[in-house]
CSV table of C-alpha atoms in Angstrom, one decimal:
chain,number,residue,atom,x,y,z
A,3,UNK,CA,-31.8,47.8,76.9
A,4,UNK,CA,-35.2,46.6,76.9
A,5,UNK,CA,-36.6,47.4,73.4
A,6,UNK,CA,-36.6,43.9,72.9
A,7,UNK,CA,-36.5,41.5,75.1
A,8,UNK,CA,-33.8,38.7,75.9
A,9,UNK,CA,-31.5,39.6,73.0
A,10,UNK,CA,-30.8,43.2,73.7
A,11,UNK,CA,-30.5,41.7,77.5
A,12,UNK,CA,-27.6,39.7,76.4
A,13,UNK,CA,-26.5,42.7,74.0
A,14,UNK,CA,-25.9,44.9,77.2
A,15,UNK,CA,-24.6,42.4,79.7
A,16,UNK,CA,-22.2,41.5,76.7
A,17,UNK,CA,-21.2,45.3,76.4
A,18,UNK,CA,-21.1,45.6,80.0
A,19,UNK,CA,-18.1,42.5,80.0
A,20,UNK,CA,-16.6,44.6,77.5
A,21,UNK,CA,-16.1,48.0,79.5
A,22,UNK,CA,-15.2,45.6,82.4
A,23,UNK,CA,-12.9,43.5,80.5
A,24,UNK,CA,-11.0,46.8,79.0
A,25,UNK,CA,-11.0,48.6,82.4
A,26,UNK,CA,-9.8,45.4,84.4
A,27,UNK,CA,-6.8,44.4,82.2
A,28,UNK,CA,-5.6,48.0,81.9
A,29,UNK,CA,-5.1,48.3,86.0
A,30,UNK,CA,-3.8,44.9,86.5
A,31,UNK,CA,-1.5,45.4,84.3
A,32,UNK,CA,-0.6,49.0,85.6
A,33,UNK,CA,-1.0,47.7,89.0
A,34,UNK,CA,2.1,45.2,88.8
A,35,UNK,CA,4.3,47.4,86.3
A,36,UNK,CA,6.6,48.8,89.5
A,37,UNK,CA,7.7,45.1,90.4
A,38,UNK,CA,8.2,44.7,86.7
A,39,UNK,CA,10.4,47.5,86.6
A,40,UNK,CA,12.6,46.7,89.2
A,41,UNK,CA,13.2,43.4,88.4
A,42,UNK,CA,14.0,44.1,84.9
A,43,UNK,CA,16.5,46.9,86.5
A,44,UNK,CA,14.6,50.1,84.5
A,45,UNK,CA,14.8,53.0,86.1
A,46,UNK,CA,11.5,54.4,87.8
A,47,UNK,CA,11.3,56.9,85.5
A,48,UNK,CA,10.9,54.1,82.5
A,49,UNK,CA,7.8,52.8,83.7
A,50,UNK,CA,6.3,56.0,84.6
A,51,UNK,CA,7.0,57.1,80.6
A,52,UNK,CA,4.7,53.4,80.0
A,53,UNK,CA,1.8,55.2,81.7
A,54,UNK,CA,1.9,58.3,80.2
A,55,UNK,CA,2.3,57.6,76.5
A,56,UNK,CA,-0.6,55.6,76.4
A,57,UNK,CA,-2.8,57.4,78.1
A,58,UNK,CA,-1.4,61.0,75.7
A,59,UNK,CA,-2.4,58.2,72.6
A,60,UNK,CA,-5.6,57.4,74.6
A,61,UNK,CA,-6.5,61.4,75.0
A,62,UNK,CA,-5.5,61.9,71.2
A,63,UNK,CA,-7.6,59.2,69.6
A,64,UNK,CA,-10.5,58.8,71.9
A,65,UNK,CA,-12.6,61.7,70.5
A,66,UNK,CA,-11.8,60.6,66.5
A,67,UNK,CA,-13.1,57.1,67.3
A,68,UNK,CA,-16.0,58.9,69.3
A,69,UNK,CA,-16.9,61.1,66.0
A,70,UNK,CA,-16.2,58.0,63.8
A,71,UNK,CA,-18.5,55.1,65.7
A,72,UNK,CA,-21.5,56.4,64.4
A,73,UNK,CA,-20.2,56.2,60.4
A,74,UNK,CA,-18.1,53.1,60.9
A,75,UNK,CA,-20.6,50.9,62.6
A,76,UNK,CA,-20.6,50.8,66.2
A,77,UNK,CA,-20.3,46.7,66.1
A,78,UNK,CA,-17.2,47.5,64.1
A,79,UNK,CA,-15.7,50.1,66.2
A,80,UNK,CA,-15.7,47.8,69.3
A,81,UNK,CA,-14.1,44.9,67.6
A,82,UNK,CA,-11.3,47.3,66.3
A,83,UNK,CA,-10.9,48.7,70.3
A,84,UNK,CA,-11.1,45.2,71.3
A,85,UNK,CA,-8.9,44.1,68.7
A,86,UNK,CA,-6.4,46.4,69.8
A,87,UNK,CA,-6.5,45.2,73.6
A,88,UNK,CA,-5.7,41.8,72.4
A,89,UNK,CA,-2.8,42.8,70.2
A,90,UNK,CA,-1.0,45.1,72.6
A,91,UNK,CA,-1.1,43.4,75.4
A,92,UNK,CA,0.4,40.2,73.1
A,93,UNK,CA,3.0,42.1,72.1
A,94,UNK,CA,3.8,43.7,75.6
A,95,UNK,CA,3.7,40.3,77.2
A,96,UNK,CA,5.8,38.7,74.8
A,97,UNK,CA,8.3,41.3,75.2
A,98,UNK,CA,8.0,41.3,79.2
A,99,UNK,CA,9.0,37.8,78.8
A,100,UNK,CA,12.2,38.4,76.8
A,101,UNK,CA,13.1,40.7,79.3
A,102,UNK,CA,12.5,38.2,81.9
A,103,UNK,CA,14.2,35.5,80.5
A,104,UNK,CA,17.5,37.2,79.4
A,105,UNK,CA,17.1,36.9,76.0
A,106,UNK,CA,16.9,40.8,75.9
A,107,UNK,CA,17.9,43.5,78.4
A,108,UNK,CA,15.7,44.7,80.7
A,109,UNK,CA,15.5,48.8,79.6
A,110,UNK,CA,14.9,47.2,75.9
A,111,UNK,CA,12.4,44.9,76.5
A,112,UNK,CA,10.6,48.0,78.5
A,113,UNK,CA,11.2,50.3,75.3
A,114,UNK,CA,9.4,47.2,73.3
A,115,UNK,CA,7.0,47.8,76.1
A,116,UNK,CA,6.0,50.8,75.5
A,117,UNK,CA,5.9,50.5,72.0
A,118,UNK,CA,3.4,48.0,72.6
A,119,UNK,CA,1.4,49.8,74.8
A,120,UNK,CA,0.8,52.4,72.2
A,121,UNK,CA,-1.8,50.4,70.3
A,122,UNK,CA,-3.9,50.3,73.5
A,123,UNK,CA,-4.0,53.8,73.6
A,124,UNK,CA,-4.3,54.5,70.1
A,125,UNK,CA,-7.0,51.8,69.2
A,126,UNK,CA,-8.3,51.1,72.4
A,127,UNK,CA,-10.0,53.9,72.6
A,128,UNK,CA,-12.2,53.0,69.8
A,129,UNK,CA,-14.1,50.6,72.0
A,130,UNK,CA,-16.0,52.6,74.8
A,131,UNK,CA,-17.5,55.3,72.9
A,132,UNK,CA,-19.4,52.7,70.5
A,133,UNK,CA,-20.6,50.7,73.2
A,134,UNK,CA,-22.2,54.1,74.7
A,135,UNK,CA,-23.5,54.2,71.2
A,136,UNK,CA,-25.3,51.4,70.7
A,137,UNK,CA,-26.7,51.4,73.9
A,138,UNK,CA,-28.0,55.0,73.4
A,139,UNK,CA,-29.6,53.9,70.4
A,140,UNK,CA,-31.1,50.3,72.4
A,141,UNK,CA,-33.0,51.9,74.5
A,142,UNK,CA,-35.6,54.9,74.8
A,143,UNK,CA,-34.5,58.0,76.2
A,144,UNK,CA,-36.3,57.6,79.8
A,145,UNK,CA,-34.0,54.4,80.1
A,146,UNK,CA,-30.9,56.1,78.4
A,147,UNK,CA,-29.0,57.6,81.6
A,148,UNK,CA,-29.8,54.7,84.0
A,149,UNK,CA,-28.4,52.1,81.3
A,150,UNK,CA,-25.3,54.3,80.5
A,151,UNK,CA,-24.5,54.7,84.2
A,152,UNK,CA,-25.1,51.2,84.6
A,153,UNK,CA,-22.2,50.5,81.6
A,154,UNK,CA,-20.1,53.2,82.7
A,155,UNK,CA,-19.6,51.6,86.3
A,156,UNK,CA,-17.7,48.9,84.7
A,157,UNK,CA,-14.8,50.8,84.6
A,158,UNK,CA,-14.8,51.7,88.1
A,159,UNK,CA,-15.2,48.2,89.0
A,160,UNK,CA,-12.5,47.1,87.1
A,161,UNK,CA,-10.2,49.5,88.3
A,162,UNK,CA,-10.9,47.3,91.7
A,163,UNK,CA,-10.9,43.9,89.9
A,164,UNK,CA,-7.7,44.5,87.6
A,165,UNK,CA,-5.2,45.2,90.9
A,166,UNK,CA,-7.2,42.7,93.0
A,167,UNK,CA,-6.3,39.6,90.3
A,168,UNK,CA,-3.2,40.5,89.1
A,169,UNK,CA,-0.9,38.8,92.2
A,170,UNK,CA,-2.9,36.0,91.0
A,171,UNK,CA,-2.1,36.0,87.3
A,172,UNK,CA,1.4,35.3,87.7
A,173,UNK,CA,2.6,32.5,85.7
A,174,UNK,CA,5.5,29.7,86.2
A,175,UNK,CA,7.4,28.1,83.7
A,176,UNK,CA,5.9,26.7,80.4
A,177,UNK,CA,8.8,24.9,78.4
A,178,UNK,CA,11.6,25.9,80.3
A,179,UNK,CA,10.3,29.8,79.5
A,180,UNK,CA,9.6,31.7,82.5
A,181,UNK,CA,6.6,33.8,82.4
A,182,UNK,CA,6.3,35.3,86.4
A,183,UNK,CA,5.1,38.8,86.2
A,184,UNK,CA,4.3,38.9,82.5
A,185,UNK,CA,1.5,36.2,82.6
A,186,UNK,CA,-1.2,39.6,84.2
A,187,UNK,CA,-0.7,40.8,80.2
A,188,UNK,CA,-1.1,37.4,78.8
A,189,UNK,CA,-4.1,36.6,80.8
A,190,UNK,CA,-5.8,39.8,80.0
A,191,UNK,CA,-5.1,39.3,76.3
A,192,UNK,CA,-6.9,36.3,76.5
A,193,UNK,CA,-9.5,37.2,78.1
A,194,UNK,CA,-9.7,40.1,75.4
A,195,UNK,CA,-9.9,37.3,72.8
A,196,UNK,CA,-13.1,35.8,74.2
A,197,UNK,CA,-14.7,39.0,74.0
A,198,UNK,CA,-13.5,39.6,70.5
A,199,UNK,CA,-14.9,36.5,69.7
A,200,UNK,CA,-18.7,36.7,71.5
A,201,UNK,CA,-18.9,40.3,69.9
A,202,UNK,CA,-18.7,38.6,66.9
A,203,UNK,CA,-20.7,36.1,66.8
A,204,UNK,CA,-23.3,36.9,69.8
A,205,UNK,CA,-23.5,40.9,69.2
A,206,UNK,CA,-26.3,42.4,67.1
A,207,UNK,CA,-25.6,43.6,63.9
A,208,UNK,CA,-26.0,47.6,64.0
A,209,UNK,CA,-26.0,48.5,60.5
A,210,UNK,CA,-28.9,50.3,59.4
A,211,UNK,CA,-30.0,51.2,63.2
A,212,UNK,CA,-30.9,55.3,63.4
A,213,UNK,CA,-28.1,56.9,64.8
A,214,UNK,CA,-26.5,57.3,67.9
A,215,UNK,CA,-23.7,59.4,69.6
A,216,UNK,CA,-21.1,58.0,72.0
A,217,UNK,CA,-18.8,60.3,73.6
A,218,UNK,CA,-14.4,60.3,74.4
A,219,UNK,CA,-14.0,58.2,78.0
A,220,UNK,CA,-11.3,59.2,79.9
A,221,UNK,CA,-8.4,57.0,80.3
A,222,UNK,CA,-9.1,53.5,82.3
A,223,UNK,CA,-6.3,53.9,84.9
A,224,UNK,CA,-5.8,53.2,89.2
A,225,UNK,CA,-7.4,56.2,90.5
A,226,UNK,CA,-9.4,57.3,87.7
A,227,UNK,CA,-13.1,56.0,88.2
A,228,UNK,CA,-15.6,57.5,86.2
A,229,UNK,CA,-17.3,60.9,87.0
A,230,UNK,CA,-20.1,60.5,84.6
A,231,UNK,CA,-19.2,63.1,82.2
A,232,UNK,CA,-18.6,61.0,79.5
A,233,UNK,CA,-22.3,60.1,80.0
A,234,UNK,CA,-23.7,63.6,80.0
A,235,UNK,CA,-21.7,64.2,76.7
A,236,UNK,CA,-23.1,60.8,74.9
A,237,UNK,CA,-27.1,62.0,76.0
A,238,UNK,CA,-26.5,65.9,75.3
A,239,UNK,CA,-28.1,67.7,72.7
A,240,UNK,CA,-26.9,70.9,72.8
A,241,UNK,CA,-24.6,72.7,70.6
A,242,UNK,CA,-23.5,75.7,72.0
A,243,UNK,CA,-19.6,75.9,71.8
A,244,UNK,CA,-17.8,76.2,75.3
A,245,UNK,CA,-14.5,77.5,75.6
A,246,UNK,CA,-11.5,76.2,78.6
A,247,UNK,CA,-11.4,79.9,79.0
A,248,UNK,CA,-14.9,80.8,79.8
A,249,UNK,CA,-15.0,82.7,82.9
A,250,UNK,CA,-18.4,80.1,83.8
A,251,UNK,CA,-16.3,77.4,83.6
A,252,UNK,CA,-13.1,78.2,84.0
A,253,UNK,CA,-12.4,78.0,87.7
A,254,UNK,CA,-13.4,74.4,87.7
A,255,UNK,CA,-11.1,73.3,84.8
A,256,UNK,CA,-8.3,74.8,86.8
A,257,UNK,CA,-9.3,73.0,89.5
A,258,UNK,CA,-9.7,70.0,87.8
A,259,UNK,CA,-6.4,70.5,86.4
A,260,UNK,CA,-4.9,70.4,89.8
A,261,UNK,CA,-6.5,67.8,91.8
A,262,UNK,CA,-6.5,65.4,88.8
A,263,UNK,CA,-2.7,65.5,88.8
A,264,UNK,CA,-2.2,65.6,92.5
A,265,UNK,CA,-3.8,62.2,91.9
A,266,UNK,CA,-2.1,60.9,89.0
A,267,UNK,CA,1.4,61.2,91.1
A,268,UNK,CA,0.1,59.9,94.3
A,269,UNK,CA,-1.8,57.0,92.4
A,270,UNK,CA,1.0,56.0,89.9
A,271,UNK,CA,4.0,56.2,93.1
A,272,UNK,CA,2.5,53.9,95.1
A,273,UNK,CA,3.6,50.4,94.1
A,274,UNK,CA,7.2,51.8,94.3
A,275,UNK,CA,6.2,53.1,97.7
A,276,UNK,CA,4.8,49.9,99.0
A,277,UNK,CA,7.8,47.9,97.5
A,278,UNK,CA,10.6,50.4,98.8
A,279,UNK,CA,9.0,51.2,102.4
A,280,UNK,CA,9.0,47.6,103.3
A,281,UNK,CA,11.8,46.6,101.7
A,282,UNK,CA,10.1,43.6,99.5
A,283,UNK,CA,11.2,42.2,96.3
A,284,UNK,CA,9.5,42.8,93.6
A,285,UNK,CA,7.2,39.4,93.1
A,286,UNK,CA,6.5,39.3,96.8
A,287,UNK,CA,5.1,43.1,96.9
A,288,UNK,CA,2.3,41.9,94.5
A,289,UNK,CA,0.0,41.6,97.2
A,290,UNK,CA,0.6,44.3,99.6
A,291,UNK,CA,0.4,46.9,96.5
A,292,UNK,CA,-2.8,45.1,95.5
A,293,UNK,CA,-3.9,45.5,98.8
A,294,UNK,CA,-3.4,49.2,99.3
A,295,UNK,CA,-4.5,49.4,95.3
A,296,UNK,CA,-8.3,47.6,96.3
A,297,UNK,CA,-9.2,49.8,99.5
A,298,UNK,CA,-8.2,53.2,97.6
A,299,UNK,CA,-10.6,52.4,94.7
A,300,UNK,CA,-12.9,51.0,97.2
A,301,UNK,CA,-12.9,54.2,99.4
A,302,UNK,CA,-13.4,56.1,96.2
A,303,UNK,CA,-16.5,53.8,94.8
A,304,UNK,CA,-17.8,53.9,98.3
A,305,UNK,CA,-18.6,57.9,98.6
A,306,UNK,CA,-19.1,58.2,94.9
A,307,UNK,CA,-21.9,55.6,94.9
A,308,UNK,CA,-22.8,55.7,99.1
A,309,UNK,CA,-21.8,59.0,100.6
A,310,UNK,CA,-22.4,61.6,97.5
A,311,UNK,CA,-26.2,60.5,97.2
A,312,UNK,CA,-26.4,60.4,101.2
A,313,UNK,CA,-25.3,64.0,101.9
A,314,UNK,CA,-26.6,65.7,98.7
A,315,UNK,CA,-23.7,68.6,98.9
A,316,UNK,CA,-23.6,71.2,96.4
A,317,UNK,CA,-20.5,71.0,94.0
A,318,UNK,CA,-18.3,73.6,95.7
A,319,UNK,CA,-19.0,71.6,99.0
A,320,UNK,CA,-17.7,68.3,97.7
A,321,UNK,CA,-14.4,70.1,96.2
A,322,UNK,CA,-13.9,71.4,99.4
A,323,UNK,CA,-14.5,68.7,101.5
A,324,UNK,CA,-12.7,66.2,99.3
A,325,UNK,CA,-9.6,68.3,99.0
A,326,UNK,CA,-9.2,68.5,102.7
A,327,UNK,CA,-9.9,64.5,103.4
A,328,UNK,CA,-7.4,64.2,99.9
A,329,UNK,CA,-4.7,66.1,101.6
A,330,UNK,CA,-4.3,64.8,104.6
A,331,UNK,CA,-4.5,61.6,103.4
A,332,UNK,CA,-1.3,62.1,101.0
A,333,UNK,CA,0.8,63.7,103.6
A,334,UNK,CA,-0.1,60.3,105.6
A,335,UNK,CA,0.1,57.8,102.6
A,336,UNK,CA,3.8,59.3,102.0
A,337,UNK,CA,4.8,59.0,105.5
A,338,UNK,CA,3.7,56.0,106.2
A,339,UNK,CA,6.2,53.2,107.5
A,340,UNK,CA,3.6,50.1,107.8
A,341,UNK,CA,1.5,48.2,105.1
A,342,UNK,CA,-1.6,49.0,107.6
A,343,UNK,CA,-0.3,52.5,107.6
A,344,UNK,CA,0.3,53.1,103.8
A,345,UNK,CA,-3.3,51.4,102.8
A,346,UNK,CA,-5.6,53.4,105.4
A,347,UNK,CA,-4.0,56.6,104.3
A,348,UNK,CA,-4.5,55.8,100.3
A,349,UNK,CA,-8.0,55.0,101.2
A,350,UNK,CA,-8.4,58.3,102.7
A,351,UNK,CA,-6.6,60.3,100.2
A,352,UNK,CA,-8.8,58.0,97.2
A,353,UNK,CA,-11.9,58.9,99.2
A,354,UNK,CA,-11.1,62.3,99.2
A,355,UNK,CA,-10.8,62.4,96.0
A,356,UNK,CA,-14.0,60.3,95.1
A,357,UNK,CA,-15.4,63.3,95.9
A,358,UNK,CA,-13.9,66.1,94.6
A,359,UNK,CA,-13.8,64.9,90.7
A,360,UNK,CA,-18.0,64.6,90.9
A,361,UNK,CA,-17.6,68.0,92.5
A,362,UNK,CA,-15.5,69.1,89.7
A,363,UNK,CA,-17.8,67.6,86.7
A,364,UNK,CA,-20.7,68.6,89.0
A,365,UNK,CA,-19.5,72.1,89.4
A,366,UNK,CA,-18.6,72.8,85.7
A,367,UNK,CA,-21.9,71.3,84.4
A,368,UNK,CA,-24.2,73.7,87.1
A,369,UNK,CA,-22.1,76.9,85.6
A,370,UNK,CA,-23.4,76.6,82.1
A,371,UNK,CA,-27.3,75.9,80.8
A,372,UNK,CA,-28.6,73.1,79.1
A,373,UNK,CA,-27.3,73.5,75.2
A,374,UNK,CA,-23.4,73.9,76.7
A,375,UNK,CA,-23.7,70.6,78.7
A,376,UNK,CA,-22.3,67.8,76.0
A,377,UNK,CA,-19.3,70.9,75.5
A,378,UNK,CA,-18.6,71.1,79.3
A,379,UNK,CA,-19.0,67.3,79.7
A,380,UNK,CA,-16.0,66.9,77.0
A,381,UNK,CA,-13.6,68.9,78.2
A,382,UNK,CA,-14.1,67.5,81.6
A,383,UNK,CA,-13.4,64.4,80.5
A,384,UNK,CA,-10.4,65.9,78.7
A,385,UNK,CA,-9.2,67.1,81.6
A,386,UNK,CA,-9.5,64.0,83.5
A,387,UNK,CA,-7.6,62.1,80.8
A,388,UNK,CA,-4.9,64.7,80.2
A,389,UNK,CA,-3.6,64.5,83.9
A,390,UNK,CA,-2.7,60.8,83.5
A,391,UNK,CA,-0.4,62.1,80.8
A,392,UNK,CA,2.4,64.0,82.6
A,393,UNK,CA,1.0,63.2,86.3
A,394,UNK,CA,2.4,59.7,86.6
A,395,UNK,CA,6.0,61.4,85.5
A,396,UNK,CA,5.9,64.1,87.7
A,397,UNK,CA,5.2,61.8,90.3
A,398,UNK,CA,7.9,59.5,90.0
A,399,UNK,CA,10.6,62.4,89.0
A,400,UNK,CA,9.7,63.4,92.9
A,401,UNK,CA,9.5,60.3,94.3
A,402,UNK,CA,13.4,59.6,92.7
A,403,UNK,CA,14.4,62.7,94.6
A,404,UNK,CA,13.1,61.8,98.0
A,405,UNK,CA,10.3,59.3,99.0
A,406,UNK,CA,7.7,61.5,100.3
A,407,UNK,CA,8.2,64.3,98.1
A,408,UNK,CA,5.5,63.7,95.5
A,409,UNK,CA,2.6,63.1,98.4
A,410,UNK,CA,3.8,66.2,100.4
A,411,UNK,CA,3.9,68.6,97.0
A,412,UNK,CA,0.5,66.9,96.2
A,413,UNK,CA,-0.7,68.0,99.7
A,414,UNK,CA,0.3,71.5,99.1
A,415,UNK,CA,-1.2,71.7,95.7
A,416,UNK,CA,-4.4,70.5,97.5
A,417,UNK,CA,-4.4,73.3,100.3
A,418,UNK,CA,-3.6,75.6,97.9
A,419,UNK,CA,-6.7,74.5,95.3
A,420,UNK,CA,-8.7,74.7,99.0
A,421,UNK,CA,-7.6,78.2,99.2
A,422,UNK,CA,-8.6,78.9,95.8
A,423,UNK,CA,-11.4,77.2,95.6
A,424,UNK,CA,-13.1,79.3,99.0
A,425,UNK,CA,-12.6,82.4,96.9
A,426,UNK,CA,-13.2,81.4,93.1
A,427,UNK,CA,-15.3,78.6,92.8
A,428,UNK,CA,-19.0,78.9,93.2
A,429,UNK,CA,-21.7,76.3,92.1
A,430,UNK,CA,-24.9,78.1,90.7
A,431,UNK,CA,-28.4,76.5,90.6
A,432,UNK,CA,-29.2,75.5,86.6
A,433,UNK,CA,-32.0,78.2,87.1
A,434,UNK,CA,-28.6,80.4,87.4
A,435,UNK,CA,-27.1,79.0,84.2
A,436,UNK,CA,-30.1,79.3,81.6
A,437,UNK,CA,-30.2,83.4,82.9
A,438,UNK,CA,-26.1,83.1,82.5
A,439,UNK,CA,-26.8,81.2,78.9
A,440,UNK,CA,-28.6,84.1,77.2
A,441,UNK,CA,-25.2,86.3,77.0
A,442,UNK,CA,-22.6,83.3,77.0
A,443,UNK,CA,-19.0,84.0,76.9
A,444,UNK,CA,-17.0,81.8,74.4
């Protein structure tokens, strides 16, 4: 954001903390909510419910607060989102800790739980899409992608930060109250509050700046780093209408569809993996599953920021490629027996699928022209977001039936999209989709 000089400087490193901050205490959180369950004896299927009905709220509410930054204030919008983070995860410490401490049981302090992690979802959603918005309307439209690429990579960095702090967020005793495994939600809360508070006094005021669009970002979870469609919807300008069904695009939704779940219930099974294969207790698996957590988002990170640029393959070449690395390294990750074992294969399967979901935003974008790309771009991100939904529930319903179940049907689902994917999907040039534009299908 350079406009101006040091005060839009501070603007965007201040926005940047904020994406970081809202990225970072969603996955540490997530990444210790496995030991939490079993030591408050709720069943598996429980905690997978806590993922999924925030991220369904997060998918409902993201594109109202995307269409409603630009009327509200953006300034406003982000201390609502904010304000939201600080609350929830409040409440959902506080009621960790009664379940901790007895003075509740366990499966009602998780149903409190829940509860609580509803406001994230509803109103922390309200947060990324005005940040995209004010720096959209910060800088000029030569700096506009590098600087929303630049914000958007704090989520992906802190889906590595959030699981790599957590094991050290526990907390002791404080008054003869013992906080253990709730203090991750406490200590993101307040680190929540000192961004409410600098956004208040430190942010720009945005009223009466022209206006800007911000777009719906998929849900910050372990496993979901950004694909950058969120960005190609906030700088579009297009307005041609796209439909799930259109014959263009609709190969790549489906496979989407598939790969993003095969994700979701590899990604949201592994702390009970880590904790069940090597026989821990809950507290002392912390690390391990933080461990194996770091080097999957790594992997992922690594050939989305390293590799992809490197190689320079077409769209249907990275699905392919990153379904076949993806499935092998879920068959391996589920039958893993050692903590060496378990983390290489995640890493494989997260590289895998670092790079089929640019593939799959990649791929969808190339099949329509310019004036469908902010309609594509949405119901990418859609997609990504709705297979955090159910994915995490499917996951664990397997994993209850046998271990290694939800990694080998993940697998198959994988060779299966391969199969498909060699016949249906093709990734035309953009010279391609301007002819195909001129008789769209909606």
């Amino acid at each position: 954001m350079t406009k101006h000089a040091a005060k839009p400087d501070r603007d965007f490193a201040l926005l940047f903390m904020v994406m970081l901050t809202i990225a970072a205490g969603n996955t540490a959180l997530q990444s210790v909510l496995p030991a939490l369950g079993r030591l408050l004896s709720v069943p598996d299927s429980g905690v997978a419910a806590a993922f999924s009905v925030s991220a369904l709220l997060w998918v409902i509410a993201a594109p109202f607060w995307a269409a409603r930054s630009d009327r509200q204030g953006r300034r406003a919008m982000i201390l609502l989102g904010m304000a939201g983070f600080v609350v929830s995860l409040t409440l959902c410490g506080i009621f960790l800790m009664a379940g901790i401490n007895g003075w509740i049981s366990g499966p009602a302090a998780f149903v409190a739980f829940i509860a609580g992690r509803l406001i994230y979802g509803g109103f922390g959603a309200a947060a990324p899409p005005a940040v995209q918005a004010l720096v959209a309307g910060r800088t000029t439209r030569e700096e506009r992608t590098k600087a929303l690429t630049l914000i958007g990579s704090a989520f992906g960095l802190g889906t590595i930060l959030g699981p790599a702090v957590a094991p050290y967020l526990l907390l002791g005793s404080i008054g003869g109250v013992q906080i253990g495994l709730a203090g991750p939600a406490f200590i993101g809360a307040l680190f929540g509050l000192v961004m409410v508070i600098a956004v208040r006094r430190m942010l720009s005021d945005d009223r009466g700046m022209a206006p800007s669009q911000g777009a719906a970002t998929a849900y910050p979870s372990i496993g979901g780093q950004s694909t950058g469609a969120s960005i190609t919807a906030a700088t579009a300008t297009g307005i041609e209408k796209i439909s799930y069904r259109d014959p263009r695009i609709r190969g790549w939704m489906i496979a989407g569809l598939v790969m993003g779940h095969a994700q979701a219930m590899t990604g949201q099974t592994i702390g009970f993996l880590v904790i069940d294969r090597l026989n821990l207790a809950p507290i002392a698996a912390l690390q391990p599953t933080g461990l194996v957590l770091i080097l999957g988002a790594s992997a992922a990170l690594l050939v989305q920021w390293g590799l992809i640029p490197l190689l320079n393959l077409d769209p249907r070449r990275l699905m392919l490629f990153g379904l076949i690395a993806a499935a092998i390294g879920t068959v391996l990750t589920g039958i893993a027996t050692s903590l060496y074992g378990i983390a290489l294969a995640f890493a494989l399967a997260s590289a895998g699928f670092g790079f089929t979901r640019p593939g799959f935003t990649a791929g969808a974008s190339l099949a329509v022209g310019p004036g469908g790309q902010g309609s594509v771009a949405g119901k990418v991100t859609s997609i990504n977001g709705a297979s955090f939904v159910l994915g995490p529930s499917i996951g664990v319903g397997l994993y209850s039936v046998y271990k290694p179940v939800p990694y080998l049907v993940a697998a198959a689902a994988l060779m299966l999209l391969f199969g498909y994917a060699l016949r249906f999907l093709h990734a035309p040039t953009q010279a391609t989709a301007n002819a195909d534009e001129a008789d769209p299908v909606i």
